[in-house]
Every structure is written in structure tokens, then in C-alpha cells.
Amino acid sequence: YERRLQQLNELQHRHQTIDPHQQPMEYAQSCLNMGDLHYQLGDMEQSQELYLDILKDLLSGSGTSEDDGGNAIMQEQQIMIAQCMHALGAIHARCGEYDEASRWYKESLKRKKLLSNDNGNGRASSS
């Protein structure tokens, strides 16, 4: 527990040095990491708040065209969105909110399947 608290303090200090406008993906990853540490420490409220905030930011910035040359960044963004959704599912499951957890897990899985199909690793589904 003490080690996780120390890691969180170090991460928060580094997080403050990241400019979200200049380094949006690094900022998003930092938020994901802090959300994970809050989850591990049992602080579901703070973890959920971080994941929801960064999810909102990622979704609002994910409107880039796939053929604009930023495909790698867009894919990274989509992976982070799926990670946020999965983490929100884990939070709700841990809190006994299984219907809400299932909703987040299903949405995360749907996005991961789309990414897999986009990368040529799967077939487009008819569902």
C-alpha cells in the first residue's frame, strides 16, 4: 500500500509537468496510470473520475479522419478509449454494479474488435 502511494505521488508530480495541449497522448496515458493506481489503492471514486474525464477528452478528440496521416495516433487514441471503458467496467464490478460493469465491458470489447478488424487481424462481423 505504501509503495503504491509513493508511486501515485511521483506520478502526480510528473503529471503536473505535462501540457495536455502540447502532449495530449502523454497526458492521457498519465491519467490512465493515475486511475489505475487509485483503483489499486481502493479509491474507486477518484479512479472513476479520472477515467471519465480522460474518456470524455479522448472521445471529443477522436473525430480525426482515418486517412489523414494520423492513423497511428488515432489507433492509440482508440486503444486508450477501450482501456478507459474496460477500467470503468472493473470499477463498477468491484462496487457490485454488475449491469453497469457489463455495459462498459461490452463497449470496450466492441471497440477492441473494431481495432482488430481495422488492423487486418480479424474479419468484419455481420452483427
XYZ file of N, CA, C and O in Angstrom:
508
model
N 0.822 -1.194 0.000
C 0.000 0.000 0.000
C 0.866 1.259 0.000
O 0.620 2.171 -0.782
N 1.855 1.270 0.859
C 2.754 2.437 0.941
C 3.508 2.652 -0.370
O 3.711 3.784 -0.800
N 3.917 1.564 -0.980
C 4.641 1.664 -2.255
C 3.742 2.260 -3.340
O 4.175 3.091 -4.136
N 2.480 1.847 -3.354
C 1.526 2.387 -4.337
C 1.285 3.876 -4.092
O 1.178 4.644 -5.044
N 1.195 4.266 -2.832
C 1.031 5.694 -2.523
C 2.220 6.510 -3.012
O 2.057 7.596 -3.579
N 3.402 5.979 -2.821
C 4.604 6.658 -3.289
C 4.597 6.757 -4.815
O 4.914 7.800 -5.382
N 4.220 5.673 -5.481
C 4.135 5.693 -6.939
C 3.123 6.736 -7.408
O 3.369 7.460 -8.371
N 1.995 6.820 -6.707
C 0.970 7.785 -7.067
C 1.482 9.214 -6.898
O 1.283 10.057 -7.776
N 2.183 9.478 -5.807
C 2.739 10.813 -5.588
C 3.734 11.194 -6.680
O 3.722 12.315 -7.185
N 4.590 10.247 -7.052
C 5.563 10.507 -8.124
C 4.856 10.744 -9.452
O 5.216 11.648 -10.204
N 3.838 9.944 -9.730
C 3.095 10.076 -10.974
C 2.349 11.412 -11.025
O 2.328 12.080 -12.061
N 1.761 11.809 -9.910
C 1.055 13.094 -9.869
C 2.022 14.250 -10.112
O 1.689 15.206 -10.807
N 3.216 14.148 -9.555
C 4.225 15.192 -9.766
C 4.602 15.270 -11.251
O 4.659 16.360 -11.824
N 4.858 14.128 -11.883
C 5.177 14.104 -13.316
C 3.996 14.597 -14.153
O 4.170 15.309 -15.140
N 2.798 14.204 -13.740
C 1.579 14.569 -14.470
C 1.431 16.088 -14.558
O 1.013 16.613 -15.589
N 1.789 16.773 -13.508
C 1.676 18.233 -13.465
C 2.609 18.919 -14.453
O 2.386 20.070 -14.807
N 3.631 18.227 -14.897
C 4.585 18.827 -15.835
C 4.181 18.616 -17.300
O 4.834 19.149 -18.181
N 3.131 17.850 -17.535
C 2.697 17.549 -18.895
C 1.650 18.573 -19.339
O 0.657 18.783 -18.652
N 1.891 19.175 -20.481
C 0.932 20.118 -21.051
C -0.072 19.331 -21.890
O 0.290 18.765 -22.922
N -1.347 19.297 -21.467
C -2.327 18.495 -22.202
C -2.560 18.971 -23.635
O -2.982 18.192 -24.486
N -2.256 20.230 -23.913
C -2.452 20.747 -25.269
C -1.266 20.417 -26.175
O -1.450 20.195 -27.370
N -0.076 20.381 -25.608
C 1.120 20.076 -26.384
C 1.406 18.577 -26.458
O 1.996 18.110 -27.423
N 1.025 17.855 -25.413
C 1.308 16.415 -25.334
C 0.035 15.653 -24.939
O -0.017 15.028 -23.882
N -1.002 15.699 -25.777
C -2.290 15.107 -25.368
C -2.244 13.604 -25.104
O -2.902 13.121 -24.185
N -1.471 12.873 -25.877
C -1.433 11.422 -25.669
C -0.654 11.058 -24.408
O -1.029 10.143 -23.679
N 0.427 11.786 -24.156
C 1.187 11.546 -22.928
C 0.344 11.911 -21.701
O 0.371 11.221 -20.685
N -0.414 12.991 -21.826
C -1.296 13.414 -20.746
C -2.367 12.350 -20.491
O -2.633 11.989 -19.342
N -2.954 11.844 -21.559
C -3.987 10.809 -21.433
C -3.418 9.553 -20.778
O -4.046 8.965 -19.891
N -2.223 9.153 -21.188
C -1.605 7.958 -20.597
C -1.316 8.183 -19.121
O -1.500 7.284 -18.300
N -0.896 9.374 -18.772
C -0.644 9.706 -17.370
C -1.935 9.595 -16.550
O -1.934 9.063 -15.440
N -3.046 10.067 -17.115
C -4.342 9.949 -16.438
C -4.743 8.487 -16.258
O -5.237 8.095 -15.195
N -4.520 7.684 -17.303
C -4.819 6.252 -17.204
C -4.000 5.607 -16.085
O -4.517 4.810 -15.304
N -2.726 5.963 -16.019
C -1.857 5.392 -14.987
C -2.304 5.805 -13.584
O -2.310 4.984 -12.664
N -2.692 7.073 -13.432
C -3.160 7.527 -12.116
C -4.479 6.850 -11.752
O -4.688 6.469 -10.594
N -5.369 6.688 -12.731
C -6.625 5.998 -12.471
C -6.389 4.573 -12.008
O -7.047 4.089 -11.080
N -5.418 3.906 -12.626
C -5.077 2.540 -12.246
C -4.544 2.477 -10.812
O -4.933 1.606 -10.035
N -3.690 3.416 -10.459
C -3.152 3.417 -9.091
C -4.248 3.718 -8.062
O -4.280 3.100 -6.992
N -5.135 4.638 -8.367
C -6.254 4.904 -7.448
C -7.114 3.645 -7.294
O -7.557 3.332 -6.186
N -7.324 2.928 -8.395
C -8.085 1.679 -8.338
C -7.379 0.675 -7.416
O -8.007 0.056 -6.561
N -6.074 0.516 -7.599
C -5.308 -0.422 -6.779
C -5.322 -0.031 -5.307
O -5.268 -0.896 -4.436
N -5.417 1.274 -5.045
C -5.462 1.755 -3.667
C -6.870 1.698 -3.076
O -7.060 2.003 -1.895
N -7.854 1.340 -3.897
C -9.217 1.211 -3.411
C -10.030 2.489 -3.481
O -11.142 2.547 -2.959
N -9.504 3.519 -4.118
C -10.207 4.796 -4.239
C -11.000 4.796 -5.550
O -10.582 5.366 -6.556
N -12.163 4.131 -5.513
C -12.961 3.957 -6.727
C -13.496 5.293 -7.248
O -13.558 5.505 -8.458
N -13.874 6.184 -6.350
C -14.437 7.466 -6.775
C -13.423 8.284 -7.574
O -13.727 8.794 -8.653
N -12.209 8.394 -7.066
C -11.173 9.157 -7.765
C -10.768 8.469 -9.069
O -10.556 9.123 -10.092
N -10.680 7.160 -9.028
C -10.334 6.392 -10.221
C -11.392 6.611 -11.307
O -11.062 6.910 -12.459
N -12.654 6.488 -10.929
C -13.739 6.670 -11.891
C -13.730 8.085 -12.460
O -13.911 8.279 -13.663
N -13.510 9.066 -11.614
C -13.474 10.454 -12.075
C -12.379 10.669 -13.116
O -12.607 11.298 -14.154
N -11.197 10.132 -12.855
C -10.096 10.258 -13.816
C -10.429 9.583 -15.139
O -10.217 10.158 -16.214
N -10.947 8.359 -15.073
C -11.269 7.635 -16.301
C -12.366 8.328 -17.100
O -12.281 8.422 -18.322
N -13.394 8.823 -16.417
C -14.472 9.513 -17.134
C -13.980 10.804 -17.774
O -14.352 11.125 -18.906
N -13.137 11.547 -17.061
C -12.601 12.799 -17.620
C -11.758 12.543 -18.862
O -11.912 13.213 -19.877
N -10.866 11.579 -18.776
C -9.983 11.335 -19.915
C -10.766 10.678 -21.058
O -10.501 10.949 -22.231
N -11.758 9.869 -20.725
C -12.603 9.276 -21.766
C -13.324 10.380 -22.544
O -13.357 10.356 -23.772
N -13.864 11.341 -21.835
C -14.544 12.460 -22.483
C -13.579 13.211 -23.395
O -13.905 13.526 -24.539
N -12.367 13.465 -22.907
C -11.363 14.156 -23.725
C -10.987 13.340 -24.957
O -10.877 13.877 -26.061
N -10.773 12.046 -24.775
C -10.385 11.190 -25.897
C -11.501 11.086 -26.932
O -11.240 11.123 -28.134
N -12.729 10.967 -26.475
C -13.850 10.860 -27.410
C -14.060 12.155 -28.179
O -14.368 12.132 -29.362
N -13.844 13.271 -27.541
C -14.027 14.554 -28.231
C -12.905 14.806 -29.235
O -13.097 15.511 -30.217
N -11.741 14.197 -29.021
C -10.617 14.377 -29.928
C -10.466 13.261 -30.929
O -9.534 13.246 -31.718
N -11.403 12.315 -30.936
C -11.242 11.153 -31.812
C -11.977 11.312 -33.130
O -12.163 10.350 -33.842
N -12.332 12.538 -33.481
C -13.050 12.740 -34.719
C -12.161 12.943 -35.924
O -12.612 13.400 -36.950
N -10.894 12.603 -35.816
C -9.971 12.762 -36.939
C -10.261 11.734 -38.008
O -10.616 10.617 -37.705
N -10.070 12.117 -39.231
C -10.273 11.193 -40.343
C -9.186 10.120 -40.323
O -8.034 10.411 -40.057
N -9.585 8.901 -40.632
C -8.624 7.794 -40.588
C -7.557 7.911 -41.664
O -6.486 7.358 -41.527
N -7.851 8.633 -42.737
C -6.871 8.701 -43.820
C -6.131 10.038 -43.838
O -5.646 10.453 -44.866
N -6.040 10.695 -42.700
C -5.384 11.998 -42.669
C -3.894 11.913 -42.337
O -3.268 12.925 -42.082
N -3.342 10.713 -42.292
C -1.932 10.560 -41.974
C -1.688 10.379 -40.487
O -0.593 10.052 -40.069
N -2.679 10.579 -39.669
C -2.545 10.417 -38.227
C -3.144 9.118 -37.747
O -3.622 9.022 -36.629
N -3.128 8.099 -38.581
C -3.766 6.823 -38.258
C -3.160 6.175 -37.013
O -3.886 5.619 -36.197
N -1.851 6.252 -36.845
C -1.218 5.633 -35.672
C -1.683 6.311 -34.396
O -1.978 5.645 -33.400
N -1.782 7.641 -34.434
C -2.250 8.376 -33.254
C -3.715 8.054 -32.997
O -4.119 7.840 -31.861
N -4.492 7.990 -34.050
C -5.903 7.674 -33.890
C -6.082 6.277 -33.300
O -6.925 6.075 -32.431
N -5.287 5.320 -33.754
C -5.373 3.970 -33.200
C -4.992 3.964 -31.723
O -5.643 3.310 -30.917
N -3.935 4.698 -31.375
C -3.528 4.786 -29.972
C -4.654 5.390 -29.136
O -4.933 4.936 -28.031
N -5.300 6.390 -29.685
C -6.421 7.034 -29.009
C -7.562 6.032 -28.803
O -8.148 5.965 -27.717
N -7.874 5.253 -29.826
C -8.946 4.270 -29.732
C -8.612 3.178 -28.715
O -9.493 2.694 -27.998
N -7.346 2.798 -28.646
C -6.915 1.813 -27.642
C -7.120 2.378 -26.245
O -7.621 1.693 -25.350
N -6.752 3.636 -26.052
C -6.935 4.269 -24.744
C -8.407 4.380 -24.376
O -8.779 4.204 -23.211
N -9.258 4.664 -25.355
C -10.698 4.725 -25.103
C -11.189 3.366 -24.613
O -11.915 3.272 -23.625
N -10.760 2.306 -25.293
C -11.158 0.954 -24.890
C -10.620 0.627 -23.497
O -11.318 -0.006 -22.687
N -9.395 1.063 -23.190
C -8.829 0.830 -21.859
C -9.648 1.542 -20.784
O -9.900 0.979 -19.715
N -10.045 2.788 -21.053
C -10.871 3.536 -20.100
C -12.183 2.812 -19.845
O -12.623 2.678 -18.699
N -12.807 2.369 -20.915
C -14.091 1.684 -20.789
C -13.950 0.382 -20.004
O -14.790 0.056 -19.158
N -12.890 -0.348 -20.264
C -12.640 -1.588 -19.515
C -12.422 -1.278 -18.036
O -12.972 -1.954 -17.162
N -11.633 -0.243 -17.762
C -11.360 0.136 -16.376
C -12.643 0.573 -15.666
O -12.854 0.231 -14.491
N -13.507 1.295 -16.369
C -14.783 1.696 -15.767
C -15.643 0.465 -15.474
O -16.330 0.409 -14.444
N -15.569 -0.533 -16.341
C -16.260 -1.791 -16.070
C -15.732 -2.457 -14.807
O -16.501 -2.943 -13.979
N -14.418 -2.449 -14.650
C -13.805 -3.054 -13.459
C -14.227 -2.322 -12.185
O -14.488 -2.951 -11.154
N -14.298 -1.000 -12.261
C -14.713 -0.212 -11.093
C -16.144 -0.579 -10.699
O -16.436 -0.837 -9.525
N -17.036 -0.602 -11.684
C -18.433 -0.922 -11.379
C -18.576 -2.356 -10.872
O -19.373 -2.609 -9.955
N -17.806 -3.278 -11.429
C -17.853 -4.666 -10.948
C -17.390 -4.735 -9.502
O -18.003 -5.416 -8.670
N -16.324 -4.025 -9.186
C -15.784 -4.036 -7.824
C -16.777 -3.428 -6.830
O -16.793 -3.797 -5.660
N -17.607 -2.513 -7.329
C -18.613 -1.881 -6.471
C -19.936 -2.645 -6.469
O -20.906 -2.198 -5.852
N -19.981 -3.788 -7.155
C -21.179 -4.609 -7.177
C -22.237 -4.139 -8.157
O -23.367 -4.616 -8.130
N -21.881 -3.237 -9.041
C -22.818 -2.703 -10.040
C -22.602 -3.457 -11.356
O -22.006 -2.954 -12.301
N -23.114 -4.680 -11.385
C -22.766 -5.610 -12.458
C -23.380 -5.263 -13.813
O -22.755 -5.489 -14.843
N -24.586 -4.711 -13.820
C -25.191 -4.326 -15.100
C -24.390 -3.204 -15.752
O -24.119 -3.233 -16.957
N -24.003 -2.220 -14.946
C -23.198 -1.112 -15.467
C -21.814 -1.607 -15.887
O -21.272 -1.188 -16.909
N -21.244 -2.514 -15.103
C -19.941 -3.091 -15.447
C -20.031 -3.800 -16.798
O -19.172 -3.612 -17.669
N -21.083 -4.569 -16.985
C -21.260 -5.304 -18.229
C -21.371 -4.353 -19.422
O -20.800 -4.606 -20.481
N -22.085 -3.268 -19.226
C -22.235 -2.285 -20.307
C -20.882 -1.732 -20.733
O -20.566 -1.648 -21.915
N -20.037 -1.361 -19.744
C -18.707 -0.819 -20.064
C -17.818 -1.882 -20.709
O -17.088 -1.600 -21.657
N -17.851 -3.106 -20.173
C -17.039 -4.183 -20.744
C -17.432 -4.462 -22.196
O -16.580 -4.659 -23.056
N -18.738 -4.491 -22.460
C -19.203 -4.767 -23.829
C -18.760 -3.672 -24.791
O -18.343 -3.950 -25.916
N -18.851 -2.427 -24.361
C -18.436 -1.320 -25.231
C -16.928 -1.376 -25.486
O -16.462 -1.141 -26.595
N -16.163 -1.698 -24.457
C -14.718 -1.840 -24.605
C -14.390 -2.956 -25.594
O -13.561 -2.780 -26.494
N -15.053 -4.079 -25.441
C -14.810 -5.213 -26.329
C -15.188 -4.879 -27.766
O -14.472 -5.223 -28.707
N -16.292 -4.170 -27.941
C -16.721 -3.771 -29.279
C -15.645 -2.912 -29.949
O -15.292 -3.123 -31.107
N -15.091 -1.978 -29.209
C -14.044 -1.111 -29.762
C -12.769 -1.900 -30.067
O -12.111 -1.658 -31.064
N -12.420 -2.831 -29.192
C -11.230 -3.644 -29.429
C -11.400 -4.511 -30.673
O -10.454 -4.687 -31.446
N -12.602 -5.031 -30.878
C -12.858 -5.825 -32.082
C -12.742 -4.963 -33.326
O -12.203 -5.404 -34.343
N -13.267 -3.747 -33.277
C -13.150 -2.833 -34.419
C -11.690 -2.531 -34.728
O -11.284 -2.505 -35.885
N -10.893 -2.317 -33.686
C -9.463 -2.071 -33.887
C -8.787 -3.286 -34.503
O -7.957 -3.159 -35.394
N -9.148 -4.446 -34.033
C -8.580 -5.679 -34.567
C -8.937 -5.827 -36.042
O -8.086 -6.172 -36.862
N -10.176 -5.525 -36.384
C -10.606 -5.604 -37.783
C -9.888 -4.566 -38.625
O -9.486 -4.840 -39.755
N -9.713 -3.367 -38.096
C -9.010 -2.309 -38.825
C -7.558 -2.670 -39.090
O -6.973 -2.261 -40.087
N -6.966 -3.445 -38.204
C -5.571 -3.845 -38.357
C -5.420 -5.091 -39.224
O -4.319 -5.591 -39.394
N -6.529 -5.606 -39.722
C -6.466 -6.792 -40.575
C -6.307 -8.072 -39.802
O -6.022 -9.115 -40.363
N -6.507 -8.025 -38.472
C -6.350 -9.225 -37.662
C -7.647 -9.989 -37.480
O -7.676 -11.019 -36.843
N -8.716 -9.474 -38.023
C -9.993 -10.162 -37.852
C -10.877 -9.869 -39.039
O -10.529 -9.113 -39.924
N -12.013 -10.489 -39.048
C -12.950 -10.267 -40.138
C -14.058 -9.351 -39.638
O -14.408 -9.371 -38.482
N -14.581 -8.588 -40.542
C -15.706 -7.734 -40.186
C -16.877 -8.625 -39.816
O -17.185 -9.584 -40.501
N -17.531 -8.287 -38.736
C -18.646 -9.126 -38.314
C -19.928 -8.589 -38.924
O -20.058 -7.430 -39.240
N -20.902 -9.448 -39.044
C -22.171 -9.055 -39.629
C -23.168 -8.663 -38.562
O -24.322 -8.448 -38.850
N -22.756 -8.615 -37.305
C -23.709 -8.275 -36.238
C -23.785 -6.816 -35.974
O -23.007 -6.026 -36.267
